CSV table of C-alpha atoms in Angstrom, one decimal:
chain,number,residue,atom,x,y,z
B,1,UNK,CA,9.4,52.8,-200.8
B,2,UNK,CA,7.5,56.0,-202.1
B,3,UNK,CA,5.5,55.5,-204.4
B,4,UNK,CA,6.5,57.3,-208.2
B,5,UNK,CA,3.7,60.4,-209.2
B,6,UNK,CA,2.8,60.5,-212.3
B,7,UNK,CA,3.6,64.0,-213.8
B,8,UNK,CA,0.5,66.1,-215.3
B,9,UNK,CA,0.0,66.6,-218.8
B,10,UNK,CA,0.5,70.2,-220.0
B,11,UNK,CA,-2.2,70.6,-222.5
B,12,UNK,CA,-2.8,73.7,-225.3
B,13,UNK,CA,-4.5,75.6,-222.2
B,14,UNK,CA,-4.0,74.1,-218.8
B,15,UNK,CA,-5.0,76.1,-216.3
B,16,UNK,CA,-4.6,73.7,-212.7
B,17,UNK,CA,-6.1,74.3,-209.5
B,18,UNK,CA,-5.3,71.5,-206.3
B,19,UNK,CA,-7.7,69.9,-205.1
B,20,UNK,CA,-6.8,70.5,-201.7
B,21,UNK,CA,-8.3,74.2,-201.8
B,22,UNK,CA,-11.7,73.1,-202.3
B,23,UNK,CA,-13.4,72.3,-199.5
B,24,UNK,CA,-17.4,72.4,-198.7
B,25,UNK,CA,-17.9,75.6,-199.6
B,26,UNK,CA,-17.9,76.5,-203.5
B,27,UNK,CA,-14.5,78.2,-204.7
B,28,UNK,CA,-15.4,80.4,-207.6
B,29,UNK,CA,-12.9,81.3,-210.1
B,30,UNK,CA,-12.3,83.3,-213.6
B,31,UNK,CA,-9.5,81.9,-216.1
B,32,UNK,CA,-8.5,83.2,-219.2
B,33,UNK,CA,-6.3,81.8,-222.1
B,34,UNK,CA,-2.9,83.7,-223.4
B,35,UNK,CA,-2.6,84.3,-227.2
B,36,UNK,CA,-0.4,81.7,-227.4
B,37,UNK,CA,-2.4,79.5,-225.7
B,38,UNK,CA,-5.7,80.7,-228.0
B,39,UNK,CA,-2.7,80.2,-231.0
B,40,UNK,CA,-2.2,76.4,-229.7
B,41,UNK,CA,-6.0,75.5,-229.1
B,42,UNK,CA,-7.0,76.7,-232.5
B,43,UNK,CA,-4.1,74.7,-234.1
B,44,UNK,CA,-5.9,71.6,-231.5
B,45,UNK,CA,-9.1,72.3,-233.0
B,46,UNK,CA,-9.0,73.2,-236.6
B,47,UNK,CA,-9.4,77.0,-236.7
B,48,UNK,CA,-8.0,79.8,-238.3
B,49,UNK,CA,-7.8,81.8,-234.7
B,50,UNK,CA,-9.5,82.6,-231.3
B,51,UNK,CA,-9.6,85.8,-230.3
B,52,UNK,CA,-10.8,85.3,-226.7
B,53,UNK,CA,-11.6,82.3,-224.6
B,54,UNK,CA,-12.1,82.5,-220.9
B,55,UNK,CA,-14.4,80.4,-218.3
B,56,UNK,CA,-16.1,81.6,-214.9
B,57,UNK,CA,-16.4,78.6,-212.8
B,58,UNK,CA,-17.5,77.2,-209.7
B,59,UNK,CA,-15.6,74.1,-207.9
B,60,UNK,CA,-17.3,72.4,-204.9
B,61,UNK,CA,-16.8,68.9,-203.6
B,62,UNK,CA,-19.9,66.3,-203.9
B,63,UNK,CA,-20.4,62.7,-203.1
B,64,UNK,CA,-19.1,62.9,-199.0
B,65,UNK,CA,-15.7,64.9,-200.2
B,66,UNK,CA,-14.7,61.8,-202.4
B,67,UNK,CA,-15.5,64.3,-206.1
B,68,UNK,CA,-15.2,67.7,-207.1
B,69,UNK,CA,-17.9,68.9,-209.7
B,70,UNK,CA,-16.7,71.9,-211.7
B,71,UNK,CA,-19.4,73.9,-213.2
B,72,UNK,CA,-19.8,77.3,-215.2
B,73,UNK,CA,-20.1,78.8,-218.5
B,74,UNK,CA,-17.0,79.4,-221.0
B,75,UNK,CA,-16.9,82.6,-223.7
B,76,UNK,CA,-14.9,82.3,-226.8
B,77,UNK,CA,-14.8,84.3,-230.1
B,78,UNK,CA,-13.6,82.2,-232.7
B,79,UNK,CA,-13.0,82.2,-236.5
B,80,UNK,CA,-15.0,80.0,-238.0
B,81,UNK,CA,-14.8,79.5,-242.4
B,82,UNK,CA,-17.7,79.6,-244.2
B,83,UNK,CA,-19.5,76.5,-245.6
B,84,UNK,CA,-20.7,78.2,-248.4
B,85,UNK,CA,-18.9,81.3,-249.3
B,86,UNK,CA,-15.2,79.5,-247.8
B,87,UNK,CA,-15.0,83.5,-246.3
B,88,UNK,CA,-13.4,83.5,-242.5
B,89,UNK,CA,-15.9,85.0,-240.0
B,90,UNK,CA,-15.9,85.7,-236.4
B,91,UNK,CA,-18.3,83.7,-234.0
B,92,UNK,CA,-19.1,84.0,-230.8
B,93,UNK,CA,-19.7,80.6,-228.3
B,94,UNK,CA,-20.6,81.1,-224.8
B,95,UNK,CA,-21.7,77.7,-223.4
B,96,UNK,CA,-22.3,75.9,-220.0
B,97,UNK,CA,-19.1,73.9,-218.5
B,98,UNK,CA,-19.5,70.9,-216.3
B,99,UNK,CA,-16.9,68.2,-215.3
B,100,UNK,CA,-16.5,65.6,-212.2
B,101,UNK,CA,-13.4,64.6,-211.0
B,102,UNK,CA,-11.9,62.3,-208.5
B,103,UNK,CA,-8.2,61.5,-207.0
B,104,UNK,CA,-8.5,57.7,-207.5
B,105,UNK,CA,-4.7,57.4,-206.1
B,106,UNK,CA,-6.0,58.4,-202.5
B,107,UNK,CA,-9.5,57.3,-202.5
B,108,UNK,CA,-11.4,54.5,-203.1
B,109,UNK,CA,-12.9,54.2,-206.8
B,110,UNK,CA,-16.5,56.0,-207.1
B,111,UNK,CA,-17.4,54.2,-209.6
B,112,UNK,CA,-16.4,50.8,-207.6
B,113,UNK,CA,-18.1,52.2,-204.8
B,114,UNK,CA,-21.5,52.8,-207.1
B,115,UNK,CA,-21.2,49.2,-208.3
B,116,UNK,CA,-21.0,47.8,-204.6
B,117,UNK,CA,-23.6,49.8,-203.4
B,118,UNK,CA,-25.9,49.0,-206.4
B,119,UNK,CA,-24.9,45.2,-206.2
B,120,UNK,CA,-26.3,45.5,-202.2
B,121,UNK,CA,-29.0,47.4,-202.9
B,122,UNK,CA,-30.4,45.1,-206.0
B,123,UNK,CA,-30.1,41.9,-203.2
B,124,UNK,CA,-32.9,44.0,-201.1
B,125,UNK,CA,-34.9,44.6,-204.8
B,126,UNK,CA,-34.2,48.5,-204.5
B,127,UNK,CA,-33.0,49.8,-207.9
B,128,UNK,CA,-31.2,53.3,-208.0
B,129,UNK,CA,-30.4,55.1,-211.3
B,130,UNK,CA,-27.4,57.1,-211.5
B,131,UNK,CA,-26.5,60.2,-213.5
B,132,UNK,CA,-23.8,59.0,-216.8
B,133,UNK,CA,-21.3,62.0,-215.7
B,134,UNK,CA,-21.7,61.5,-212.4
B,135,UNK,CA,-20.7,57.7,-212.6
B,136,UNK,CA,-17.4,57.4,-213.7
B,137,UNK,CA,-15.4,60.8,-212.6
B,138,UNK,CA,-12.2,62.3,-214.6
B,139,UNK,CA,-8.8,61.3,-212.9
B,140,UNK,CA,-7.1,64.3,-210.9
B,141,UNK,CA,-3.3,64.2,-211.6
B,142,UNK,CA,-1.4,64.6,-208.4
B,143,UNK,CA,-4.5,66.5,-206.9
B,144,UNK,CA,-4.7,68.5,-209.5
B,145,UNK,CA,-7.9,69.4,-211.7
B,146,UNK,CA,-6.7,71.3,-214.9
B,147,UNK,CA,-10.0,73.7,-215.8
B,148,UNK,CA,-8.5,75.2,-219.1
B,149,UNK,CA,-8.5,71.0,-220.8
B,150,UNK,CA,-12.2,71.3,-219.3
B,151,UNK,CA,-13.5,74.6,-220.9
B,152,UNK,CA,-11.4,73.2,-224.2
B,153,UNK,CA,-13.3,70.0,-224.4
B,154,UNK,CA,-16.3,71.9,-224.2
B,155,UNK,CA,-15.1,74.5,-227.0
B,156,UNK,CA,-14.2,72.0,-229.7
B,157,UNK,CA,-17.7,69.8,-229.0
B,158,UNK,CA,-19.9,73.4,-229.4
B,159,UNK,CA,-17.6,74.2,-232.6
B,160,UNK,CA,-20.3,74.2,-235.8
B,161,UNK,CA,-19.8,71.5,-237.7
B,162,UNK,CA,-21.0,73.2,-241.0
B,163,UNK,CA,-20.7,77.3,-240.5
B,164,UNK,CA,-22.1,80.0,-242.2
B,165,UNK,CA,-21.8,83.0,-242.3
B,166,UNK,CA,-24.7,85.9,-242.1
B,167,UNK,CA,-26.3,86.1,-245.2
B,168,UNK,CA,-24.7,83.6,-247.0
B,169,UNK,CA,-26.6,81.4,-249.4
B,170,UNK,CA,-26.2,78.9,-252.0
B,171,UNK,CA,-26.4,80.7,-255.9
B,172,UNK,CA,-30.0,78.5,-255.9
B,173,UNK,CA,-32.7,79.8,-254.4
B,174,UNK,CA,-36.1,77.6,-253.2
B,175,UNK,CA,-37.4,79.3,-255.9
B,176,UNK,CA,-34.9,78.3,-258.7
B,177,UNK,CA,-35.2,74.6,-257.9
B,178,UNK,CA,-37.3,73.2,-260.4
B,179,UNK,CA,-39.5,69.7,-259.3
B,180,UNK,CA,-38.2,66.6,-260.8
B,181,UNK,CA,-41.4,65.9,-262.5
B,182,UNK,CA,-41.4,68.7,-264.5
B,183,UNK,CA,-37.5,68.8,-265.1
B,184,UNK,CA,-36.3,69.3,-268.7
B,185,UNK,CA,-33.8,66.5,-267.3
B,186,UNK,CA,-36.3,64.0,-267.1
B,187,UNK,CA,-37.3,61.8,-269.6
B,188,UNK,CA,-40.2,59.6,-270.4
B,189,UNK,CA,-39.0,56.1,-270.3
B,190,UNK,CA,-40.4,55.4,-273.6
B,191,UNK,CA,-38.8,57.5,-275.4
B,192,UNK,CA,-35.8,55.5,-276.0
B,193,UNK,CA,-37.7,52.5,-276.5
B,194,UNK,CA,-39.6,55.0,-279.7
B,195,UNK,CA,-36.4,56.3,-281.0
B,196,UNK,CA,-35.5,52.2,-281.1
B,197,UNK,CA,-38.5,51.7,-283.6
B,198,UNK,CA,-38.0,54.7,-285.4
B,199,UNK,CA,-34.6,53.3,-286.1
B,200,UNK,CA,-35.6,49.8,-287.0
């Protein structure tokens, strides 16, 4: 009995490439979004629009053929609203990309295979660090490594999380704060206690 595949997710921008054309020597390769992907990813991640997003990106295998690494830098001009002034503006992101992946339904877990190696290795005192990313690789999906979800995951975590625009600045200046100490605002403790006796 064959065993059942389990179908790959078509994301806001998935842009697949198999597995099976990488071999040892580094496959280089350019994607770009559609606008109705760039429509779909900005719904995804909260913006107003993207005008452009596209990746150039190498794929090699690592780790004796078991993972592929994916590395390269994205470019993306977004539209970002301002913090301050609430006004859309266009921004521009161009960031590194880097994933590792790993068909775990035809090879033999890496990270299992890290764990066993490290468990034999601590038995002879020898202690080996290993990279975070590199531990625990991305599943492939029927041999399949979809780069557009990569350079997307990357987009949204680059995304300023307060943006402003060129220029913009609060109505209060350094120069217009005034220090507490000699604020109109703040009042001598005692003086409530001398209207009190006044009163009496």
């Amino acid at each position: 009995m064959s065993k059942k595949q389990s179908k790959a997710p078509v994301n806001e921008w998935s842009d697949f490439i198999d597995a099976d054309r990488v071999d040892n020597k580094p496959l280089s390769t350019k994607i770009e979004a559609s606008e109705e992907q760039r429509k779909n990813v900005a719904l995804r991640a909260n913006l107003p629009a993207i005008s452009e997003l596209k990746a150039d990106l190498t794929v090699e295998r690592e780790q004796a053929g078991r993972v592929v690494h994916v590395i390269g830098r994205f470019n993306a001009m977004i539209t970002l609203v301002c913090s301050i002034t609430a006004e859309e503006f266009s921004f521009e992101v161009e960031e590194p990309v880097e994933g590792w992946f790993e068909d775990k339904e035809s090879t033999v877990s890496f990270l299992k295979a890290v764990k066993e190696r490290d468990g034999q290795q601590q038995k002879g005192g020898i202690e080996v660090e290993i990279t975070p990313e590199e531990e625990d690789p991305e599943d492939m999906i029927n041999g399949q490594i979809d780069l557009g979800e990569l350079v997307v995951q990357h987009l949204i975590l680059a995304i300023p999380s307060y943006p402003r625009k060129d220029g913009a600045q609060h109505d209060l200046g350094d120069e217009d704060i005034v220090p507490l100490e000699e604020s109109p605002l703040r009042k001598n403790p005692f003086e409530a206690l001398k209207d009190w006796k006044e009163r009496r």
